[in-house]
Amino acid sequence: MKPLLLLAGLLPAVLHAQLPGASLLPADAGANVASHFDPLGKPASKFTLELRNGQKAQLPFADKRDFDEAKRGFIAEPPYTKIMADAGHVAWDMGSYGWLLTGKDFETIHPSLQRQAVLNMAYGLYEVVPGRIYQVRGYDLANISFIKGDTGWIVFDPLTAKETARAALEFINEKLGKRPVVAVVYSHSHADHFGGVRGVVDEADVASGKVLVIAPERFLQEAIAENVFAGNAMSRRSQWQYSVLLQRSPFGHVDQAIGKNIAIGNTGLIAPNRLVGKDFEEITVDGVKMVFQNAPDTEAPVEMNTYFPQFKALWASEIITGTIHNIYTIRGAAVRNALNWSKEINEALYKFGGEAEVMFASHSWPRWGNSRIQEVLRAQRDAYANLNNQSLHYANRGVTINEIQNVYEVPKSLRDQWAARSYHGDVQNNVRGVINRFLGHYDGNPTNLIPLSPKDSAPLYVEIMGGSAKILGKGKALIAQGKYLHATEILNRLVFAEPRNQEARRLLADAFEQLGYQAESTSVRNSFLQGAFELRNGQPGGVPARSTGPDVVRAMSTEQWLDFIGISIDPKKAEGMQFVINLVTPDNGERFVVEMSNATLTTIKGKEAKNPDLTVTVNRAELNQVMMGLASFDDLINAGKAKFDGDRAGFDRLRSILVPFTPDFEILPGTAPKQKRAVPKPFEVRDLVNPLVGD
């Protein structure tokens, strides 16, 4: 049998090997990933292999256009495969995925996903529109796009990290001639589209108006809100969606559907100085006319496409990429509107699709030719509409949120189009998201109205099933039959009932692993494989990632910060506390009443209590230091930068019951790290060299 990649299309590594620059092909031809990185890991089972062979026979491998488009316009590859962070660690390592270019058919990767993973190996500088539009790909999860104006670059979506964005700008300037950045466009409120902005522009130039930073209306509010209130929970769940503990190998992380991975560097944020508020709005910058299409409530709460009439080029942000996306992203977020997503694609189709000759985006690869563009637009329009319509069709016939994933079927005409395959999103998860958006989590069965917690229900099931020995025996039998989902149903209960039962943990991990190998969606694959890893090994100790950085804190409104303080209160220790505090920030003219009653902290902006227990006066510029953990209120008082008038007893009690959040809580029982790093509470100074402490 021919290798999968030869069936799929031209091998991108061949192209790279023929051009100057660092080859991504590993010197050992991928030998270092031939065996599992985890001593407890298993190869693909005979059932996984049989399923995989059936999948290959059903996939449209004869359509090789994506490979032709992914390599089109290639100019140069950089002479490096790693980008270092300013802090000294590796921020980005494209070479760690080089084994994907060896031409092997990997039995532990869904054949459709392996194809997508190879397409995402594009690395270097590409021309999209001759002499005018370029992209640097393979430097981060997203692409960074450069529009050549009369005098400088207009940068679309400057990646996640300062270091990768800076490297991309340096590379294009080296190859095409140095030009200043005259404008930056943030397409939407996710960090991989704005976090690297400090690598391409200076904040002073934005503040002076020398450089435009264009974003959709409400950008700043949405960028902050998603990362603050549930940011810690999202960070932990993202570890599973992106399988951060797994090595990059056929047995671990292979791709992230819309790119290889997320750069780990300096993530920043510079506030936009030009907002787009109309449905369609035209802005000309440096001789380049741009027509922005606001498309909110799609892939992000605020997002916009851009059409370049001079070049007949449609930039589709992250609304139209090389995959069907998440309606409900399993890292956690509000459920997205599949129907509106479809309608916004239809708007782009009818507004720009009649004349566009190239469509490019912040992820994946461009499509050229009007008929090809319309084909992809219609495929994704119909895919999102079908997710919505068919799910609600069955819901109206009584199918519940706990059944729809086993009832919904993607139409064959969509299954046969690569553009309608689900690599980032997952069909079974997405249809449950649609039901949840309209009907919520409850399925109508009163048994599920107040469900027992798993740790409480699991022992009951184990007892009824005859104890752990019988469950282990049945679990082994189900795994031996390739019934992995059935096995997880009973083994998961045993693990929750007996978290220290190593045999149960390892059996559940074995089932998870095969399900991961079988998955087409990276989110599903990564979650199952990360689950298997944590069941076998637990979480490593160390420094948990913080969900907020200095720029995010500075951009956070004072009201958002106060609301987060309310979330951080230990509810069991707040009973009986009662106080009223006025907070005044003179430099921006804001004032707030903060009230504690009924074990709950509430805030109202623009008001002032007549008889507060305490009035706190501090400039917002100084409050930032407290919000970032770089100074305490007492430090500011001693420095004459803050003033407390009244009784501070309530404030001190509040400070004593705040709980620090760290993204290392258990998802499965018995997986907590053995060592944890103490994290400062709000109002406390951050100790950057605090030693590891035991449980």
PDB file of C-alpha atoms in Angstrom, residues 510-663:
ATOM      1  CA  ASP A 510      -5.834   2.246  27.640  1.00  0.00           C
ATOM      2  CA  ALA A 511      -9.407   2.860  26.469  1.00  0.00           C
ATOM      3  CA  PHE A 512      -8.856   6.629  26.333  1.00  0.00           C
ATOM      4  CA  GLU A 513      -5.716   6.128  24.265  1.00  0.00           C
ATOM      5  CA  GLN A 514      -7.421   4.097  21.531  1.00  0.00           C
ATOM      6  CA  LEU A 515     -10.276   6.597  21.364  1.00  0.00           C
ATOM      7  CA  GLY A 516      -7.678   9.349  20.946  1.00  0.00           C
ATOM      8  CA  TYR A 517      -5.963   7.491  18.115  1.00  0.00           C
ATOM      9  CA  GLN A 518      -9.334   7.081  16.367  1.00  0.00           C
ATOM     10  CA  ALA A 519     -10.361  10.737  16.580  1.00  0.00           C
ATOM     11  CA  GLU A 520     -10.347  13.073  13.575  1.00  0.00           C
ATOM     12  CA  SER A 521     -10.721  16.177  15.729  1.00  0.00           C
ATOM     13  CA  THR A 522      -7.562  17.409  17.457  1.00  0.00           C
ATOM     14  CA  SER A 523      -9.579  18.552  20.476  1.00  0.00           C
ATOM     15  CA  VAL A 524     -11.016  15.077  20.982  1.00  0.00           C
ATOM     16  CA  ARG A 525      -7.719  13.303  20.293  1.00  0.00           C
ATOM     17  CA  ASN A 526      -5.789  15.564  22.618  1.00  0.00           C
ATOM     18  CA  SER A 527      -8.311  15.292  25.438  1.00  0.00           C
ATOM     19  CA  PHE A 528      -8.370  11.511  25.409  1.00  0.00           C
ATOM     20  CA  LEU A 529      -4.579  11.255  25.163  1.00  0.00           C
ATOM     21  CA  GLN A 530      -3.991  13.871  27.863  1.00  0.00           C
ATOM     22  CA  GLY A 531      -6.477  11.984  30.039  1.00  0.00           C
ATOM     23  CA  ALA A 532      -4.563   8.749  29.474  1.00  0.00           C
ATOM     24  CA  PHE A 533      -1.292  10.454  30.363  1.00  0.00           C
ATOM     25  CA  GLU A 534      -2.606  11.993  33.594  1.00  0.00           C
ATOM     26  CA  LEU A 535      -4.214   8.712  34.674  1.00  0.00           C
ATOM     27  CA  ARG A 536      -0.873   6.965  34.235  1.00  0.00           C
ATOM     28  CA  ASN A 537       1.471   9.666  35.485  1.00  0.00           C
ATOM     29  CA  GLY A 538      -0.457  12.409  37.250  1.00  0.00           C
ATOM     30  CA  GLN A 539       0.383  16.065  36.696  1.00  0.00           C
ATOM     31  CA  PRO A 540       3.970  17.241  36.924  1.00  0.00           C
ATOM     32  CA  GLY A 541       4.682  19.757  39.652  1.00  0.00           C
ATOM     33  CA  GLY A 542       5.978  23.213  38.879  1.00  0.00           C
ATOM     34  CA  VAL A 543       4.832  26.688  38.079  1.00  0.00           C
ATOM     35  CA  PRO A 544       1.228  26.819  36.866  1.00  0.00           C
ATOM     36  CA  ALA A 545       0.630  29.103  33.922  1.00  0.00           C
ATOM     37  CA  ARG A 546      -1.075  32.391  34.759  1.00  0.00           C
ATOM     38  CA  SER A 547      -4.177  33.208  32.757  1.00  0.00           C
ATOM     39  CA  THR A 548      -3.544  36.950  32.830  1.00  0.00           C
ATOM     40  CA  GLY A 549      -0.514  39.092  31.964  1.00  0.00           C
ATOM     41  CA  PRO A 550       0.421  42.734  32.595  1.00  0.00           C
ATOM     42  CA  ASP A 551      -1.199  44.088  29.438  1.00  0.00           C
ATOM     43  CA  VAL A 552      -4.400  42.196  30.150  1.00  0.00           C
ATOM     44  CA  VAL A 553      -4.477  43.527  33.702  1.00  0.00           C
ATOM     45  CA  ARG A 554      -3.938  47.107  32.527  1.00  0.00           C
ATOM     46  CA  ALA A 555      -6.699  46.732  29.963  1.00  0.00           C
ATOM     47  CA  MET A 556      -9.097  45.248  32.511  1.00  0.00           C
ATOM     48  CA  SER A 557     -11.653  47.733  33.766  1.00  0.00           C
ATOM     49  CA  THR A 558     -11.690  48.426  37.492  1.00  0.00           C
ATOM     50  CA  GLU A 559     -15.217  47.063  37.580  1.00  0.00           C
ATOM     51  CA  GLN A 560     -14.085  43.776  36.009  1.00  0.00           C
ATOM     52  CA  TRP A 561     -11.314  43.515  38.584  1.00  0.00           C
ATOM     53  CA  LEU A 562     -13.736  44.111  41.441  1.00  0.00           C
ATOM     54  CA  ASP A 563     -16.079  41.493  40.000  1.00  0.00           C
ATOM     55  CA  PHE A 564     -13.172  39.051  39.896  1.00  0.00           C
ATOM     56  CA  ILE A 565     -12.461  39.823  43.552  1.00  0.00           C
ATOM     57  CA  GLY A 566     -16.055  38.768  44.221  1.00  0.00           C
ATOM     58  CA  ILE A 567     -15.377  35.467  42.444  1.00  0.00           C
ATOM     59  CA  SER A 568     -12.168  34.948  44.459  1.00  0.00           C
ATOM     60  CA  ILE A 569     -13.889  35.092  47.859  1.00  0.00           C
ATOM     61  CA  ASP A 570     -14.113  31.813  49.772  1.00  0.00           C
ATOM     62  CA  PRO A 571     -17.922  31.609  50.175  1.00  0.00           C
ATOM     63  CA  LYS A 572     -17.663  29.441  53.296  1.00  0.00           C
ATOM     64  CA  LYS A 573     -15.663  32.117  55.110  1.00  0.00           C
ATOM     65  CA  ALA A 574     -17.688  35.141  54.012  1.00  0.00           C
ATOM     66  CA  GLU A 575     -20.789  34.438  56.099  1.00  0.00           C
ATOM     67  CA  GLY A 576     -21.523  37.265  58.533  1.00  0.00           C
ATOM     68  CA  MET A 577     -19.188  39.794  56.904  1.00  0.00           C
ATOM     69  CA  GLN A 578     -20.712  43.190  56.218  1.00  0.00           C
ATOM     70  CA  PHE A 579     -19.116  46.449  55.098  1.00  0.00           C
ATOM     71  CA  VAL A 580     -19.368  49.248  52.531  1.00  0.00           C
ATOM     72  CA  ILE A 581     -16.282  50.677  50.805  1.00  0.00           C
ATOM     73  CA  ASN A 582     -16.059  53.628  48.445  1.00  0.00           C
ATOM     74  CA  LEU A 583     -13.281  53.232  45.873  1.00  0.00           C
ATOM     75  CA  VAL A 584     -12.203  56.408  44.085  1.00  0.00           C
ATOM     76  CA  THR A 585      -9.665  56.551  41.225  1.00  0.00           C
ATOM     77  CA  PRO A 586      -9.095  60.285  40.597  1.00  0.00           C
ATOM     78  CA  ASP A 587      -6.891  60.011  37.492  1.00  0.00           C
ATOM     79  CA  ASN A 588      -9.721  58.555  35.400  1.00  0.00           C
ATOM     80  CA  GLY A 589     -12.633  60.061  37.315  1.00  0.00           C
ATOM     81  CA  GLU A 590     -14.198  56.768  38.315  1.00  0.00           C
ATOM     82  CA  ARG A 591     -15.834  55.838  41.606  1.00  0.00           C
ATOM     83  CA  PHE A 592     -17.392  52.638  42.900  1.00  0.00           C
ATOM     84  CA  VAL A 593     -19.366  51.379  45.856  1.00  0.00           C
ATOM     85  CA  VAL A 594     -18.195  47.936  47.003  1.00  0.00           C
ATOM     86  CA  GLU A 595     -20.587  46.231  49.384  1.00  0.00           C
ATOM     87  CA  MET A 596     -20.283  42.954  51.273  1.00  0.00           C
ATOM     88  CA  SER A 597     -23.518  41.405  52.532  1.00  0.00           C
ATOM     89  CA  ASN A 598     -25.081  37.946  52.539  1.00  0.00           C
ATOM     90  CA  ALA A 599     -21.658  36.389  51.922  1.00  0.00           C
ATOM     91  CA  THR A 600     -21.554  38.178  48.549  1.00  0.00           C
ATOM     92  CA  LEU A 601     -19.465  41.063  47.210  1.00  0.00           C
ATOM     93  CA  THR A 602     -21.254  43.433  44.836  1.00  0.00           C
ATOM     94  CA  THR A 603     -20.097  46.528  42.979  1.00  0.00           C
ATOM     95  CA  ILE A 604     -21.797  49.487  41.363  1.00  0.00           C
ATOM     96  CA  LYS A 605     -19.974  52.012  39.191  1.00  0.00           C
ATOM     97  CA  GLY A 606     -20.558  55.756  39.246  1.00  0.00           C
ATOM     98  CA  LYS A 607     -22.031  55.851  42.746  1.00  0.00           C
ATOM     99  CA  GLU A 608     -20.748  56.860  46.179  1.00  0.00           C
ATOM    100  CA  ALA A 609     -22.100  55.652  49.531  1.00  0.00           C
ATOM    101  CA  LYS A 610     -22.994  58.426  51.980  1.00  0.00           C
ATOM    102  CA  ASN A 611     -21.728  56.631  55.095  1.00  0.00           C
ATOM    103  CA  PRO A 612     -19.099  54.106  54.013  1.00  0.00           C
ATOM    104  CA  ASP A 613     -17.005  52.132  56.469  1.00  0.00           C
ATOM    105  CA  LEU A 614     -13.922  52.941  54.388  1.00  0.00           C
ATOM    106  CA  THR A 615     -12.996  55.176  51.468  1.00  0.00           C
ATOM    107  CA  VAL A 616     -10.027  54.087  49.354  1.00  0.00           C
ATOM    108  CA  THR A 617      -8.491  56.718  47.076  1.00  0.00           C
ATOM    109  CA  VAL A 618      -5.878  55.590  44.575  1.00  0.00           C
ATOM    110  CA  ASN A 619      -5.090  56.476  40.978  1.00  0.00           C
ATOM    111  CA  ARG A 620      -5.900  53.712  38.529  1.00  0.00           C
ATOM    112  CA  ALA A 621      -2.285  53.902  37.299  1.00  0.00           C
ATOM    113  CA  GLU A 622      -1.150  52.897  40.795  1.00  0.00           C
ATOM    114  CA  LEU A 623      -3.964  50.390  41.272  1.00  0.00           C
ATOM    115  CA  ASN A 624      -2.503  48.499  38.326  1.00  0.00           C
ATOM    116  CA  GLN A 625       0.464  47.591  40.526  1.00  0.00           C
ATOM    117  CA  VAL A 626      -1.865  45.982  43.060  1.00  0.00           C
ATOM    118  CA  MET A 627      -3.824  44.209  40.326  1.00  0.00           C
ATOM    119  CA  MET A 628      -0.602  42.721  38.914  1.00  0.00           C
ATOM    120  CA  GLY A 629       0.659  41.650  42.334  1.00  0.00           C
ATOM    121  CA  LEU A 630       3.676  43.963  42.123  1.00  0.00           C
ATOM    122  CA  ALA A 631       2.707  46.066  45.150  1.00  0.00           C
ATOM    123  CA  SER A 632       0.262  45.870  48.059  1.00  0.00           C
ATOM    124  CA  PHE A 633      -2.150  48.582  49.159  1.00  0.00           C
ATOM    125  CA  ASP A 634       0.010  49.058  52.241  1.00  0.00           C
ATOM    126  CA  ASP A 635       3.036  49.650  49.990  1.00  0.00           C
ATOM    127  CA  LEU A 636       1.103  52.357  48.151  1.00  0.00           C
ATOM    128  CA  ILE A 637      -0.099  53.920  51.410  1.00  0.00           C
ATOM    129  CA  ASN A 638       3.446  54.038  52.762  1.00  0.00           C
ATOM    130  CA  ALA A 639       4.616  55.628  49.513  1.00  0.00           C
ATOM    131  CA  GLY A 640       1.866  58.254  49.655  1.00  0.00           C
ATOM    132  CA  LYS A 641       0.194  56.848  46.528  1.00  0.00           C
ATOM    133  CA  ALA A 642      -3.007  55.589  48.175  1.00  0.00           C
ATOM    134  CA  LYS A 643      -5.202  56.792  51.016  1.00  0.00           C
ATOM    135  CA  PHE A 644      -7.495  54.866  53.385  1.00  0.00           C
ATOM    136  CA  ASP A 645     -10.075  56.943  55.286  1.00  0.00           C
ATOM    137  CA  GLY A 646     -12.148  55.115  57.893  1.00  0.00           C
ATOM    138  CA  ASP A 647     -12.261  51.628  59.361  1.00  0.00           C
ATOM    139  CA  ARG A 648     -10.219  49.149  57.324  1.00  0.00           C
ATOM    140  CA  ALA A 649     -11.275  46.087  59.338  1.00  0.00           C
ATOM    141  CA  GLY A 650     -13.670  44.949  56.609  1.00  0.00           C
ATOM    142  CA  PHE A 651     -10.998  45.368  53.956  1.00  0.00           C
ATOM    143  CA  ASP A 652      -8.508  43.315  55.966  1.00  0.00           C
ATOM    144  CA  ARG A 653     -11.066  40.552  56.558  1.00  0.00           C
ATOM    145  CA  LEU A 654     -11.860  40.533  52.848  1.00  0.00           C
ATOM    146  CA  ARG A 655      -8.206  40.162  52.009  1.00  0.00           C
ATOM    147  CA  SER A 656      -7.913  37.211  54.388  1.00  0.00           C
ATOM    148  CA  ILE A 657     -10.603  35.135  52.647  1.00  0.00           C
ATOM    149  CA  LEU A 658      -9.471  35.553  49.040  1.00  0.00           C
ATOM    150  CA  VAL A 659      -8.506  32.296  47.323  1.00  0.00           C
ATOM    151  CA  PRO A 660      -5.749  32.112  44.690  1.00  0.00           C
ATOM    152  CA  PHE A 661      -6.626  30.045  41.620  1.00  0.00           C
ATOM    153  CA  THR A 662      -4.119  27.750  39.908  1.00  0.00           C
ATOM    154  CA  PRO A 663      -4.753  25.692  36.745  1.00  0.00           C
TER     155      PRO A 663
END
